[in-house]
PDB file of C-alpha atoms and ligand atoms in Angstrom:
ATOM      1  CA  MET A  16       0.012  -0.055   0.035  1.00 80.00           C
ATOM      2  CA  VAL A  17       1.322   3.444  -1.019  1.00 91.00           C
ATOM      3  CA  LYS A  18       1.725   5.494   2.427  1.00 97.00           C
ATOM      4  CA  PRO A  19       0.067   8.940   2.315  1.00 98.00           C
ATOM      5  CA  VAL A  20       2.415  11.735   2.039  1.00 98.00           C
ATOM      6  CA  VAL A  21       2.360  13.765   5.317  1.00 98.00           C
ATOM      7  CA  LEU A  22       4.120  17.113   5.646  1.00 98.00           C
ATOM      8  CA  GLN A  23       5.818  17.669   8.970  1.00 98.00           C
ATOM      9  CA  VAL A  24       6.151  21.329  10.110  1.00 98.00           C
ATOM     10  CA  GLY A  25       8.185  20.789  13.265  1.00 98.00           C
ATOM     11  CA  PRO A  26      10.139  18.379  15.294  1.00 98.00           C
ATOM     12  CA  LEU A  27       8.332  15.863  17.336  1.00 98.00           C
ATOM     13  CA  PRO A  28       9.522  13.496  20.011  1.00 98.00           C
ATOM     14  CA  GLU A  29      11.147  10.281  18.966  1.00 97.00           C
ATOM     15  CA  TRP A  30       8.219   8.217  20.192  1.00 98.00           C
ATOM     16  CA  ASP A  31       5.948  10.059  17.719  1.00 98.00           C
ATOM     17  CA  GLU A  32       8.263  10.354  14.638  1.00 98.00           C
ATOM     18  CA  GLY A  33       8.924   6.589  14.603  1.00 98.00           C
ATOM     19  CA  PRO A  34       5.366   5.447  14.335  1.00 98.00           C
ATOM     20  CA  LEU A  35       4.516   8.370  11.885  1.00 98.00           C
ATOM     21  CA  GLY A  36       7.361   7.280   9.687  1.00 98.00           C
ATOM     22  CA  GLU A  37       6.152   3.688   9.685  1.00 97.00           C
ATOM     23  CA  ALA A  38       2.788   4.487   8.720  1.00 98.00           C
ATOM     24  CA  PHE A  39       3.184   7.657   6.371  1.00 98.00           C
ATOM     25  CA  ASP A  40       5.647   9.111   4.084  1.00 98.00           C
ATOM     26  CA  MET A  41       6.690  11.946   6.069  1.00 98.00           C
ATOM     27  CA  ARG A  42       8.237  15.151   4.518  1.00 98.00           C
ATOM     28  CA  ARG A  43      10.142  17.179   7.167  1.00 98.00           C
ATOM     29  CA  ALA A  44       9.467  20.844   6.096  1.00 98.00           C
ATOM     30  CA  PHE A  45      11.502  22.094   9.170  1.00 98.00           C
ATOM     31  CA  GLU A  46      14.686  20.676   7.568  1.00 98.00           C
ATOM     32  CA  ALA A  47      14.216  22.423   4.230  1.00 98.00           C
ATOM     33  CA  ALA A  48      16.613  25.328   3.453  1.00 97.00           C
ATOM     34  CA  ASP A  49      13.996  27.163   1.474  1.00 97.00           C
ATOM     35  CA  LEU A  50      10.559  26.414   2.762  1.00 98.00           C
ATOM     36  CA  ALA A  51       8.859  27.887  -0.192  1.00 98.00           C
ATOM     37  CA  ALA A  52      10.747  26.052  -2.773  1.00 98.00           C
ATOM     38  CA  TYR A  53      10.286  22.902  -0.782  1.00 98.00           C
ATOM     39  CA  LEU A  54       6.576  23.362  -0.666  1.00 98.00           C
ATOM     40  CA  ALA A  55       6.491  24.079  -4.408  1.00 98.00           C
ATOM     41  CA  GLU A  56       8.281  20.699  -4.877  1.00 98.00           C
ATOM     42  CA  VAL A  57       6.487  18.343  -2.407  1.00 98.00           C
ATOM     43  CA  GLY A  58       3.227  20.127  -2.022  1.00 98.00           C
ATOM     44  CA  PRO A  59       1.152  18.518  -4.717  1.00 98.00           C
ATOM     45  CA  GLU A  60       1.951  15.108  -3.277  1.00 98.00           C
ATOM     46  CA  VAL A  61       0.920  16.158   0.329  1.00 98.00           C
ATOM     47  CA  ARG A  62      -2.286  14.818   1.739  1.00 98.00           C
ATOM     48  CA  GLY A  63      -1.831  15.549   5.374  1.00 98.00           C
ATOM     49  CA  ILE A  64      -0.144  18.099   7.409  1.00 98.00           C
ATOM     50  CA  VAL A  65       1.326  17.416  11.209  1.00 98.00           C
ATOM     51  CA  THR A  66       1.896  20.599  13.095  1.00 98.00           C
ATOM     52  CA  ARG A  67       2.122  21.941  16.654  1.00 98.00           C
ATOM     53  CA  GLY A  68      -0.102  24.418  18.441  1.00 95.00           C
ATOM     54  CA  ASP A  69       2.888  26.756  18.472  1.00 94.00           C
ATOM     55  CA  LEU A  70       3.731  26.343  14.761  1.00 97.00           C
ATOM     56  CA  GLY A  71       0.224  25.870  13.039  1.00 97.00           C
ATOM     57  CA  ALA A  72       0.117  26.013   9.176  1.00 98.00           C
ATOM     58  CA  ASN A  73      -0.870  29.057   7.391  1.00 98.00           C
ATOM     59  CA  LYS A  74      -2.480  30.090   4.208  1.00 98.00           C
ATOM     60  CA  ALA A  75       0.551  29.857   1.985  1.00 98.00           C
ATOM     61  CA  MET A  76       1.422  26.468   3.204  1.00 98.00           C
ATOM     62  CA  ILE A  77      -2.226  25.048   2.843  1.00 98.00           C
ATOM     63  CA  GLU A  78      -2.626  26.547  -0.752  1.00 98.00           C
ATOM     64  CA  ALA A  79       0.791  24.946  -1.649  1.00 98.00           C
ATOM     65  CA  CYS A  80      -1.089  21.502  -1.100  1.00 98.00           C
ATOM     66  CA  PRO A  81      -3.761  21.277  -3.486  1.00 98.00           C
ATOM     67  CA  ASN A  82      -4.475  17.564  -2.506  1.00 98.00           C
ATOM     68  CA  LEU A  83      -4.384  18.350   1.211  1.00 98.00           C
ATOM     69  CA  GLU A  84      -7.232  16.471   3.175  1.00 98.00           C
ATOM     70  CA  ILE A  85      -6.325  17.037   6.845  1.00 98.00           C
ATOM     71  CA  VAL A  86      -4.116  19.202   9.349  1.00 98.00           C
ATOM     72  CA  VAL A  87      -3.568  17.373  12.729  1.00 98.00           C
ATOM     73  CA  VAL A  88      -2.439  19.743  15.423  1.00 98.00           C
ATOM     74  CA  TYR A  89      -0.168  18.505  18.284  1.00 98.00           C
ATOM     75  CA  GLY A  90      -1.972  20.824  20.869  1.00 98.00           C
ATOM     76  CA  VAL A  91      -5.242  22.137  21.980  1.00 98.00           C
ATOM     77  CA  GLY A  92      -4.591  25.568  20.493  1.00 98.00           C
ATOM     78  CA  TYR A  93      -5.089  25.753  16.722  1.00 98.00           C
ATOM     79  CA  ASP A  94      -4.936  29.568  16.559  1.00 98.00           C
ATOM     80  CA  ALA A  95      -1.993  29.195  14.417  1.00 97.00           C
ATOM     81  CA  VAL A  96      -3.697  27.174  11.722  1.00 98.00           C
ATOM     82  CA  ASP A  97      -5.373  29.187   8.947  1.00 98.00           C
ATOM     83  CA  LEU A  98      -8.843  27.652   9.370  1.00 98.00           C
ATOM     84  CA  ASP A  99     -10.415  29.865   6.468  1.00 98.00           C
ATOM     85  CA  ALA A 100      -7.964  28.526   4.159  1.00 98.00           C
ATOM     86  CA  CYS A 101      -8.658  24.901   5.288  1.00 98.00           C
ATOM     87  CA  ARG A 102     -12.505  25.351   4.786  1.00 98.00           C
ATOM     88  CA  ALA A 103     -11.934  26.836   1.437  1.00 98.00           C
ATOM     89  CA  GLN A 104     -10.110  23.694   0.325  1.00 98.00           C
ATOM     90  CA  GLY A 105     -12.568  21.327   2.427  1.00 98.00           C
ATOM     91  CA  VAL A 106      -9.633  20.240   4.739  1.00 98.00           C
ATOM     92  CA  HIS A 107     -10.399  18.760   8.075  1.00 98.00           C
ATOM     93  CA  VAL A 108      -8.448  19.982  11.233  1.00 98.00           C
ATOM     94  CA  THR A 109      -8.138  17.979  14.506  1.00 98.00           C
ATOM     95  CA  ASN A 110      -6.342  18.980  17.813  1.00 98.00           C
ATOM     96  CA  THR A 111      -5.450  17.241  21.058  1.00 98.00           C
ATOM     97  CA  PRO A 112      -7.789  18.494  23.943  1.00 98.00           C
ATOM     98  CA  ASP A 113      -8.324  17.046  27.183  1.00 98.00           C
ATOM     99  CA  VAL A 114      -5.232  15.006  27.404  1.00 98.00           C
ATOM    100  CA  LEU A 115      -3.166  18.170  28.444  1.00 98.00           C
ATOM    101  CA  THR A 116      -5.784  19.911  30.505  1.00 98.00           C
ATOM    102  CA  LYS A 117      -4.645  18.912  33.963  1.00 98.00           C
ATOM    103  CA  ASP A 118      -1.038  19.624  33.284  1.00 98.00           C
ATOM    104  CA  VAL A 119      -1.686  22.993  31.726  1.00 98.00           C
ATOM    105  CA  ALA A 120      -3.671  23.841  35.080  1.00 98.00           C
ATOM    106  CA  ASP A 121      -1.180  22.471  37.507  1.00 98.00           C
ATOM    107  CA  PHE A 122       1.639  24.462  35.561  1.00 99.00           C
ATOM    108  CA  GLY A 123      -0.613  27.706  35.836  1.00 98.00           C
ATOM    109  CA  VAL A 124      -1.141  27.416  39.465  1.00 98.00           C
ATOM    110  CA  ALA A 125       2.579  26.477  40.039  1.00 98.00           C
ATOM    111  CA  MET A 126       3.604  29.622  38.314  1.00 98.00           C
ATOM    112  CA  MET A 127       1.264  31.428  40.647  1.00 98.00           C
ATOM    113  CA  LEU A 128       2.644  29.893  43.566  1.00 98.00           C
ATOM    114  CA  GLY A 129       6.226  30.035  42.384  1.00 98.00           C
ATOM    115  CA  LEU A 130       6.178  33.845  41.842  1.00 98.00           C
ATOM    116  CA  SER A 131       4.020  34.740  44.672  1.00 98.00           C
ATOM    117  CA  ARG A 132       6.103  32.814  47.164  1.00 98.00           C
ATOM    118  CA  SER A 133       9.483  33.551  45.750  1.00 98.00           C
ATOM    119  CA  ILE A 134      10.609  30.083  44.795  1.00 98.00           C
ATOM    120  CA  VAL A 135      13.108  31.048  42.157  1.00 97.00           C
ATOM    121  CA  PRO A 136      14.614  33.983  44.030  1.00 97.00           C
ATOM    122  CA  GLY A 137      14.870  31.622  47.135  1.00 98.00           C
ATOM    123  CA  GLU A 138      16.564  29.103  45.285  1.00 98.00           C
ATOM    124  CA  ALA A 139      19.076  31.653  44.169  1.00 98.00           C
ATOM    125  CA  TRP A 140      19.327  33.096  47.560  1.00 98.00           C
ATOM    126  CA  VAL A 141      20.550  29.845  48.993  1.00 98.00           C
ATOM    127  CA  ARG A 142      22.853  28.719  45.887  1.00 98.00           C
ATOM    128  CA  SER A 143      24.591  32.199  45.909  1.00 98.00           C
ATOM    129  CA  GLY A 144      25.465  32.224  49.681  1.00 98.00           C
ATOM    130  CA  ASP A 145      23.285  35.318  50.412  1.00 98.00           C
ATOM    131  CA  TRP A 146      21.198  33.356  53.007  1.00 98.00           C
ATOM    132  CA  ALA A 147      24.531  32.779  54.962  1.00 97.00           C
ATOM    133  CA  ALA A 148      25.653  36.145  54.147  1.00 97.00           C
ATOM    134  CA  LYS A 149      22.652  38.478  54.365  1.00 97.00           C
ATOM    135  CA  GLY A 150      20.064  36.558  56.399  1.00 98.00           C
ATOM    136  CA  MET A 151      16.337  35.687  55.348  1.00 97.00           C
ATOM    137  CA  LEU A 152      14.944  36.286  52.022  1.00 97.00           C
ATOM    138  CA  PRO A 153      12.627  39.170  52.000  1.00 96.00           C
ATOM    139  CA  LEU A 154       9.022  38.124  52.660  1.00 97.00           C
ATOM    140  CA  SER A 155       6.677  37.169  49.892  1.00 97.00           C
ATOM    141  CA  ARG A 156       2.898  37.293  49.484  1.00 97.00           C
ATOM    142  CA  ARG A 157       0.229  34.854  50.627  1.00 98.00           C
ATOM    143  CA  VAL A 158      -1.903  32.895  48.169  1.00 98.00           C
ATOM    144  CA  SER A 159      -4.467  31.031  50.130  1.00 98.00           C
ATOM    145  CA  GLY A 160      -7.616  32.986  50.649  1.00 98.00           C
ATOM    146  CA  ALA A 161      -6.974  35.451  48.144  1.00 98.00           C
ATOM    147  CA  ARG A 162      -9.146  36.477  45.185  1.00 98.00           C
ATOM    148  CA  ALA A 163      -8.577  34.701  41.954  1.00 98.00           C
ATOM    149  CA  GLY A 164      -9.957  35.466  38.520  1.00 98.00           C
ATOM    150  CA  VAL A 165     -10.116  33.273  35.727  1.00 98.00           C
ATOM    151  CA  LEU A 166     -10.597  34.707  32.122  1.00 98.00           C
ATOM    152  CA  GLY A 167     -12.072  31.585  30.002  1.00 98.00           C
ATOM    153  CA  LEU A 168     -13.633  28.933  32.009  1.00 98.00           C
ATOM    154  CA  GLY A 169     -13.181  26.152  29.493  1.00 98.00           C
ATOM    155  CA  ARG A 170     -11.653  22.838  30.235  1.00 98.00           C
ATOM    156  CA  ILE A 171      -8.318  24.389  31.366  1.00 98.00           C
ATOM    157  CA  GLY A 172      -9.792  27.436  32.916  1.00 98.00           C
ATOM    158  CA  TYR A 173     -12.033  25.011  34.966  1.00 98.00           C
ATOM    159  CA  GLU A 174      -9.443  22.992  36.151  1.00 98.00           C
ATOM    160  CA  ILE A 175      -7.379  25.909  37.347  1.00 98.00           C
ATOM    161  CA  ALA A 176     -10.458  27.124  39.143  1.00 98.00           C
ATOM    162  CA  ARG A 177     -10.929  23.662  40.876  1.00 98.00           C
ATOM    163  CA  ARG A 178      -7.257  23.851  42.036  1.00 98.00           C
ATOM    164  CA  LEU A 179      -7.604  27.309  43.271  1.00 98.00           C
ATOM    165  CA  ALA A 180     -10.525  26.308  45.468  1.00 98.00           C
ATOM    166  CA  ALA A 181      -8.365  24.106  47.293  1.00 98.00           C
ATOM    167  CA  PHE A 182      -6.228  27.166  48.427  1.00 98.00           C
ATOM    168  CA  ASP A 183      -9.711  28.691  49.686  1.00 98.00           C
ATOM    169  CA  MET A 184      -9.496  31.378  47.201  1.00 98.00           C
ATOM    170  CA  GLN A 185     -12.378  33.468  46.243  1.00 98.00           C
ATOM    171  CA  ILE A 186     -13.047  32.505  42.661  1.00 98.00           C
ATOM    172  CA  SER A 187     -14.553  34.744  39.842  1.00 98.00           C
ATOM    173  CA  TYR A 188     -14.574  34.010  36.203  1.00 98.00           C
ATOM    174  CA  SER A 189     -15.443  35.667  32.969  1.00 98.00           C
ATOM    175  CA  ASP A 190     -16.646  33.964  29.799  1.00 98.00           C
ATOM    176  CA  ILE A 191     -19.132  34.439  27.007  1.00 96.00           C
ATOM    177  CA  ALA A 192     -21.668  33.430  29.519  1.00 97.00           C
ATOM    178  CA  ALA A 193     -22.003  31.975  32.922  1.00 98.00           C
ATOM    179  CA  LYS A 194     -21.258  28.155  33.165  1.00 98.00           C
ATOM    180  CA  ASP A 195     -23.635  25.637  34.847  1.00 97.00           C
ATOM    181  CA  TYR A 196     -20.594  23.663  35.994  1.00 97.00           C
ATOM    182  CA  ALA A 197     -19.128  26.687  37.726  1.00 97.00           C
ATOM    183  CA  THR A 198     -20.788  26.240  40.955  1.00 92.00           C
ATOM    184  CA  GLY A 199     -19.975  28.617  43.717  1.00 94.00           C
ATOM    185  CA  TRP A 200     -17.925  30.532  41.534  1.00 98.00           C
ATOM    186  CA  ASN A 201     -18.913  34.265  40.805  1.00 98.00           C
ATOM    187  CA  PHE A 202     -19.525  34.988  37.053  1.00 98.00           C
ATOM    188  CA  VAL A 203     -18.353  38.455  35.863  1.00 98.00           C
ATOM    189  CA  ALA A 204     -19.249  39.356  32.267  1.00 98.00           C
ATOM    190  CA  ASP A 205     -16.673  42.295  32.085  1.00 98.00           C
ATOM    191  CA  PRO A 206     -12.977  41.325  32.086  1.00 98.00           C
ATOM    192  CA  VAL A 207     -11.964  44.694  33.413  1.00 98.00           C
ATOM    193  CA  GLU A 208     -14.427  44.163  36.351  1.00 98.00           C
ATOM    194  CA  LEU A 209     -12.977  40.690  36.684  1.00 98.00           C
ATOM    195  CA  ALA A 210      -9.503  42.122  36.968  1.00 98.00           C
ATOM    196  CA  GLN A 211     -10.693  44.654  39.606  1.00 98.00           C
ATOM    197  CA  GLN A 212     -12.017  41.664  41.783  1.00 98.00           C
ATOM    198  CA  SER A 213      -8.616  39.858  41.400  1.00 98.00           C
ATOM    199  CA  ASP A 214      -5.347  39.465  43.327  1.00 98.00           C
ATOM    200  CA  PHE A 215      -4.395  36.765  40.892  1.00 98.00           C
ATOM    201  CA  PHE A 216      -5.711  36.965  37.303  1.00 98.00           C
ATOM    202  CA  PHE A 217      -5.514  33.854  34.879  1.00 98.00           C
ATOM    203  CA  VAL A 218      -5.692  34.021  31.259  1.00 98.00           C
ATOM    204  CA  ALA A 219      -6.977  30.686  30.107  1.00 98.00           C
ATOM    205  CA  LEU A 220      -9.090  31.361  27.025  1.00 98.00           C
ATOM    206  CA  ALA A 221      -8.553  29.831  23.638  1.00 98.00           C
ATOM    207  CA  ALA A 222      -6.974  32.281  21.213  1.00 98.00           C
ATOM    208  CA  SER A 223      -8.863  33.656  18.190  1.00 96.00           C
ATOM    209  CA  GLY A 224      -9.211  36.898  16.018  1.00 95.00           C
ATOM    210  CA  GLU A 225     -12.050  37.921  18.656  1.00 97.00           C
ATOM    211  CA  THR A 226      -9.711  37.521  21.594  1.00 98.00           C
ATOM    212  CA  ARG A 227      -6.693  39.357  20.378  1.00 98.00           C
ATOM    213  CA  HIS A 228      -5.438  41.728  23.173  1.00 98.00           C
ATOM    214  CA  ILE A 229      -8.721  41.148  25.259  1.00 98.00           C
ATOM    215  CA  VAL A 230      -6.194  41.745  28.204  1.00 98.00           C
ATOM    216  CA  GLY A 231      -5.210  45.120  27.279  1.00 98.00           C
ATOM    217  CA  ARG A 232      -4.018  48.219  29.269  1.00 98.00           C
ATOM    218  CA  GLU A 233      -7.407  48.738  31.106  1.00 98.00           C
ATOM    219  CA  VAL A 234      -7.557  45.201  32.322  1.00 98.00           C
ATOM    220  CA  ILE A 235      -3.801  45.162  33.217  1.00 98.00           C
ATOM    221  CA  GLU A 236      -4.063  48.195  35.262  1.00 98.00           C
ATOM    222  CA  ALA A 237      -7.418  47.016  36.769  1.00 98.00           C
ATOM    223  CA  VAL A 238      -5.420  43.954  38.183  1.00 98.00           C
ATOM    224  CA  GLY A 239      -3.197  46.788  39.749  1.00 98.00           C
ATOM    225  CA  PRO A 240       0.098  47.254  41.780  1.00 98.00           C
ATOM    226  CA  ASP A 241      -0.514  44.397  44.066  1.00 98.00           C
ATOM    227  CA  GLY A 242      -1.929  41.926  41.675  1.00 98.00           C
ATOM    228  CA  MET A 243      -0.375  39.362  39.274  1.00 98.00           C
ATOM    229  CA  ILE A 244      -1.356  38.034  35.764  1.00 98.00           C
ATOM    230  CA  ILE A 245      -0.883  34.465  34.892  1.00 98.00           C
ATOM    231  CA  ASN A 246      -0.898  33.531  31.275  1.00 98.00           C
ATOM    232  CA  ILE A 247      -0.701  29.784  30.062  1.00 98.00           C
ATOM    233  CA  SER A 248      -2.938  30.434  26.801  1.00 98.00           C
ATOM    234  CA  ARG A 249      -1.429  32.420  23.936  1.00 98.00           C
ATOM    235  CA  ALA A 250       0.631  35.742  23.841  1.00 98.00           C
ATOM    236  CA  ALA A 251      -1.979  37.147  21.456  1.00 98.00           C
ATOM    237  CA  ASN A 252      -4.593  37.373  24.284  1.00 98.00           C
ATOM    238  CA  VAL A 253      -2.519  39.924  26.068  1.00 98.00           C
ATOM    239  CA  ASP A 254      -1.468  43.192  24.682  1.00 98.00           C
ATOM    240  CA  GLU A 255       2.399  42.825  25.334  1.00 98.00           C
ATOM    241  CA  GLU A 256       3.438  46.403  25.006  1.00 98.00           C
ATOM    242  CA  ALA A 257       0.795  47.476  27.671  1.00 98.00           C
ATOM    243  CA  LEU A 258       2.140  44.541  29.751  1.00 98.00           C
ATOM    244  CA  ILE A 259       5.913  45.557  29.611  1.00 98.00           C
ATOM    245  CA  ALA A 260       4.858  49.139  30.255  1.00 98.00           C
ATOM    246  CA  ALA A 261       2.663  48.516  33.292  1.00 98.00           C
ATOM    247  CA  LEU A 262       5.233  45.979  34.613  1.00 98.00           C
ATOM    248  CA  GLY A 263       8.061  48.567  34.221  1.00 98.00           C
ATOM    249  CA  SER A 264       5.985  51.376  35.879  1.00 98.00           C
ATOM    250  CA  GLY A 265       4.697  49.314  38.557  1.00 98.00           C
ATOM    251  CA  ALA A 266       0.946  49.819  37.510  1.00 98.00           C
ATOM    252  CA  LEU A 267       0.857  45.999  37.579  1.00 98.00           C
ATOM    253  CA  GLY A 268       2.436  44.195  40.378  1.00 98.00           C
ATOM    254  CA  SER A 269       3.894  41.045  38.629  1.00 98.00           C
ATOM    255  CA  ALA A 270       3.285  38.367  35.652  1.00 98.00           C
ATOM    256  CA  ALA A 271       3.957  34.674  35.299  1.00 98.00           C
ATOM    257  CA  LEU A 272       4.250  33.834  31.580  1.00 98.00           C
ATOM    258  CA  ASP A 273       4.645  30.805  29.582  1.00 98.00           C
ATOM    259  CA  VAL A 274       3.741  32.331  26.081  1.00 98.00           C
ATOM    260  CA  PHE A 275       5.167  35.180  24.151  1.00 98.00           C
ATOM    261  CA  GLU A 276       4.764  36.945  21.012  1.00 98.00           C
ATOM    262  CA  GLY A 277       7.469  35.645  18.382  1.00 96.00           C
ATOM    263  CA  GLU A 278       8.443  32.860  20.884  1.00 97.00           C
ATOM    264  CA  PRO A 279      10.940  31.554  21.399  1.00 96.00           C
ATOM    265  CA  LYS A 280      12.440  35.021  20.468  1.00 97.00           C
ATOM    266  CA  LEU A 281      10.398  36.905  23.146  1.00 98.00           C
ATOM    267  CA  ASP A 282      10.765  40.547  23.614  1.00 98.00           C
ATOM    268  CA  PRO A 283      14.237  41.260  25.359  1.00 98.00           C
ATOM    269  CA  ARG A 284      12.570  44.054  27.586  1.00 98.00           C
ATOM    270  CA  PHE A 285      11.104  41.151  29.500  1.00 98.00           C
ATOM    271  CA  LEU A 286      14.624  39.909  30.626  1.00 98.00           C
ATOM    272  CA  ASP A 287      15.244  43.229  32.355  1.00 97.00           C
ATOM    273  CA  LEU A 288      12.091  42.924  34.607  1.00 98.00           C
ATOM    274  CA  PRO A 289      12.304  41.737  38.197  1.00 97.00           C
ATOM    275  CA  ASN A 290       8.653  41.171  38.483  1.00 98.00           C
ATOM    276  CA  VAL A 291       7.934  38.615  35.815  1.00 98.00           C
ATOM    277  CA  MET A 292       8.444  35.026  35.947  1.00 98.00           C
ATOM    278  CA  LEU A 293       9.367  33.627  32.319  1.00 98.00           C
ATOM    279  CA  GLN A 294       8.654  30.251  31.105  1.00 98.00           C
ATOM    280  CA  PRO A 295       9.634  28.349  27.816  1.00 98.00           C
ATOM    281  CA  HIS A 296       5.912  27.430  26.894  1.00 98.00           C
ATOM    282  CA  GLN A 297       6.043  24.231  28.751  1.00 98.00           C
ATOM    283  CA  ALA A 298       2.831  24.049  30.509  1.00 98.00           C
ATOM    284  CA  SER A 299       1.923  20.810  28.785  1.00 98.00           C
ATOM    285  CA  GLY A 300       5.519  19.501  28.846  1.00 98.00           C
ATOM    286  CA  THR A 301       5.194  16.379  30.642  1.00 98.00           C
ATOM    287  CA  VAL A 302       6.312  13.024  29.169  1.00 98.00           C
ATOM    288  CA  GLU A 303       2.961  11.475  30.091  1.00 98.00           C
ATOM    289  CA  THR A 304       0.884  14.338  28.488  1.00 98.00           C
ATOM    290  CA  ARG A 305       3.167  14.598  25.456  1.00 98.00           C
ATOM    291  CA  LYS A 306       2.972  10.806  24.840  1.00 98.00           C
ATOM    292  CA  ASP A 307      -0.856  11.111  25.059  1.00 98.00           C
ATOM    293  CA  MET A 308      -0.900  14.147  22.677  1.00 98.00           C
ATOM    294  CA  GLY A 309       1.200  12.213  20.224  1.00 98.00           C
ATOM    295  CA  GLN A 310      -0.951   9.272  20.313  1.00 98.00           C
ATOM    296  CA  LEU A 311      -4.212  11.242  19.634  1.00 98.00           C
ATOM    297  CA  LEU A 312      -2.562  13.135  16.903  1.00 98.00           C
ATOM    298  CA  ARG A 313      -1.590   9.748  15.243  1.00 98.00           C
ATOM    299  CA  ASP A 314      -4.968   8.222  15.898  1.00 98.00           C
ATOM    300  CA  ASN A 315      -6.708  11.219  14.175  1.00 98.00           C
ATOM    301  CA  LEU A 316      -4.377  10.788  11.151  1.00 98.00           C
ATOM    302  CA  THR A 317      -4.906   7.207  11.067  1.00 98.00           C
ATOM    303  CA  ALA A 318      -8.769   7.437  11.296  1.00 98.00           C
ATOM    304  CA  HIS A 319      -8.805   9.827   8.398  1.00 98.00           C
ATOM    305  CA  PHE A 320      -6.827   7.843   6.023  1.00 98.00           C
ATOM    306  CA  ALA A 321      -8.773   4.750   7.139  1.00 97.00           C
ATOM    307  CA  GLY A 322     -12.010   6.450   6.399  1.00 98.00           C
ATOM    308  CA  LYS A 323     -13.125   6.249   9.983  1.00 98.00           C
ATOM    309  CA  PRO A 324     -14.735   9.218  12.072  1.00 98.00           C
ATOM    310  CA  LEU A 325     -11.993  11.678  13.534  1.00 98.00           C
ATOM    311  CA  LEU A 326     -11.526  11.648  17.238  1.00 98.00           C
ATOM    312  CA  THR A 327     -11.052  15.311  18.128  1.00 98.00           C
ATOM    313  CA  PRO A 328     -12.353  17.270  15.116  1.00 98.00           C
ATOM    314  CA  VAL A 329     -12.082  21.132  15.130  1.00 98.00           C
ATOM    315  CA  ILE A 330     -13.448  21.449  11.312  1.00 98.00           C
TER     316      ILE A 330
HETATM  317  C1  8YV B 401       2.211  22.568  23.170  1.00 55.15           C
HETATM  318  C2  8YV B 401       0.081  23.973  23.320  1.00 55.15           C
HETATM  319  O1  8YV B 401       3.133  23.021  23.771  1.00 55.15           O
HETATM  320  O2  8YV B 401      -1.644  22.655  23.435  1.00 55.15           O
HETATM  321  C3  8YV B 401      -1.242  23.541  22.858  1.00 55.15           C
HETATM  322  O3  8YV B 401      -1.946  24.498  22.173  1.00 55.15           O
HETATM  323  O4  8YV B 401       0.455  25.381  22.916  1.00 55.15           O
HETATM  324  C4  8YV B 401       0.958  23.264  23.906  1.00 55.15           C
HETATM  325  O5  8YV B 401       0.358  22.229  24.381  1.00 55.15           O
HETATM  326  C5  8YV B 401       2.456  22.925  21.765  1.00 55.15           C
HETATM  327  O6  8YV B 401       1.306  22.682  21.010  1.00 55.15           O
HETATM  328  C6  8YV B 401       3.354  21.982  21.011  1.00 55.15           C
HETATM  329  O7  8YV B 401       4.558  22.145  21.397  1.00 55.15           O
END
């Protein structure tokens, strides 16, 4: 049987690349010196695209593959895939929801605790000898019992809120509408109002054209000089210029960030800010979750080429 030709946009763990190579005729776009020339050469043969949430597949790539049938995303976020171009060519898209939800929620909460309780500076204080030389580390801020706001109470936002409840936090959330599964949590329609009611403000909504910079200067300043913003969603949900300005002026107390515009080449001004925790988009980065993401991605691709229903279709 002729293996379907599948374009791979970025590297994946070996435990995925092996089985993909066995089942499909993989073409590694990320190894091409000239991507446009490579797409012009192999594009007509391509029936599937394997990509990651942070890489996606743009209009040029999709249109370079006239026989494309499916794009499978290694990730829950598909904001970097041009869905309109896919619809125009009748191309299916799948993602990997649910399998990463708890790890991403854990990581968001860990960033909140890590920054608020000075975990990283504490480690440095000990390793540098400052503890012996200068005494106790400056005091940090309590988390338990504080006010938490969750912008976007989807799967990940819900799991974050569930974890925060265990810290006796007062939980409010914003979303398109109140959620019947959000028992005991306070629905606030306006993100600015949610920010005013939050000591810890989580950005957990799926990114789209509608959510771009939903966390703008007004929301950022409403979180305030004693508040913290935690972003485990997409950088595009936050106005990074306004964020950097507020962190620099003190209008915003602090931020813990796992995602950045232009990542991994983040804005160098972040590196000079003492009140920001910087993480390399690793919220779903556990062996267990990445294996589950890879399996689900491969199951979607296999189902498609076997003419069976997709497991986690987006379109
Ligand atoms: C992945 C993600 O890190 O699920 C997503 O949308 O951004 C992350 O889980 C990314 O997709 C691939 O590396």
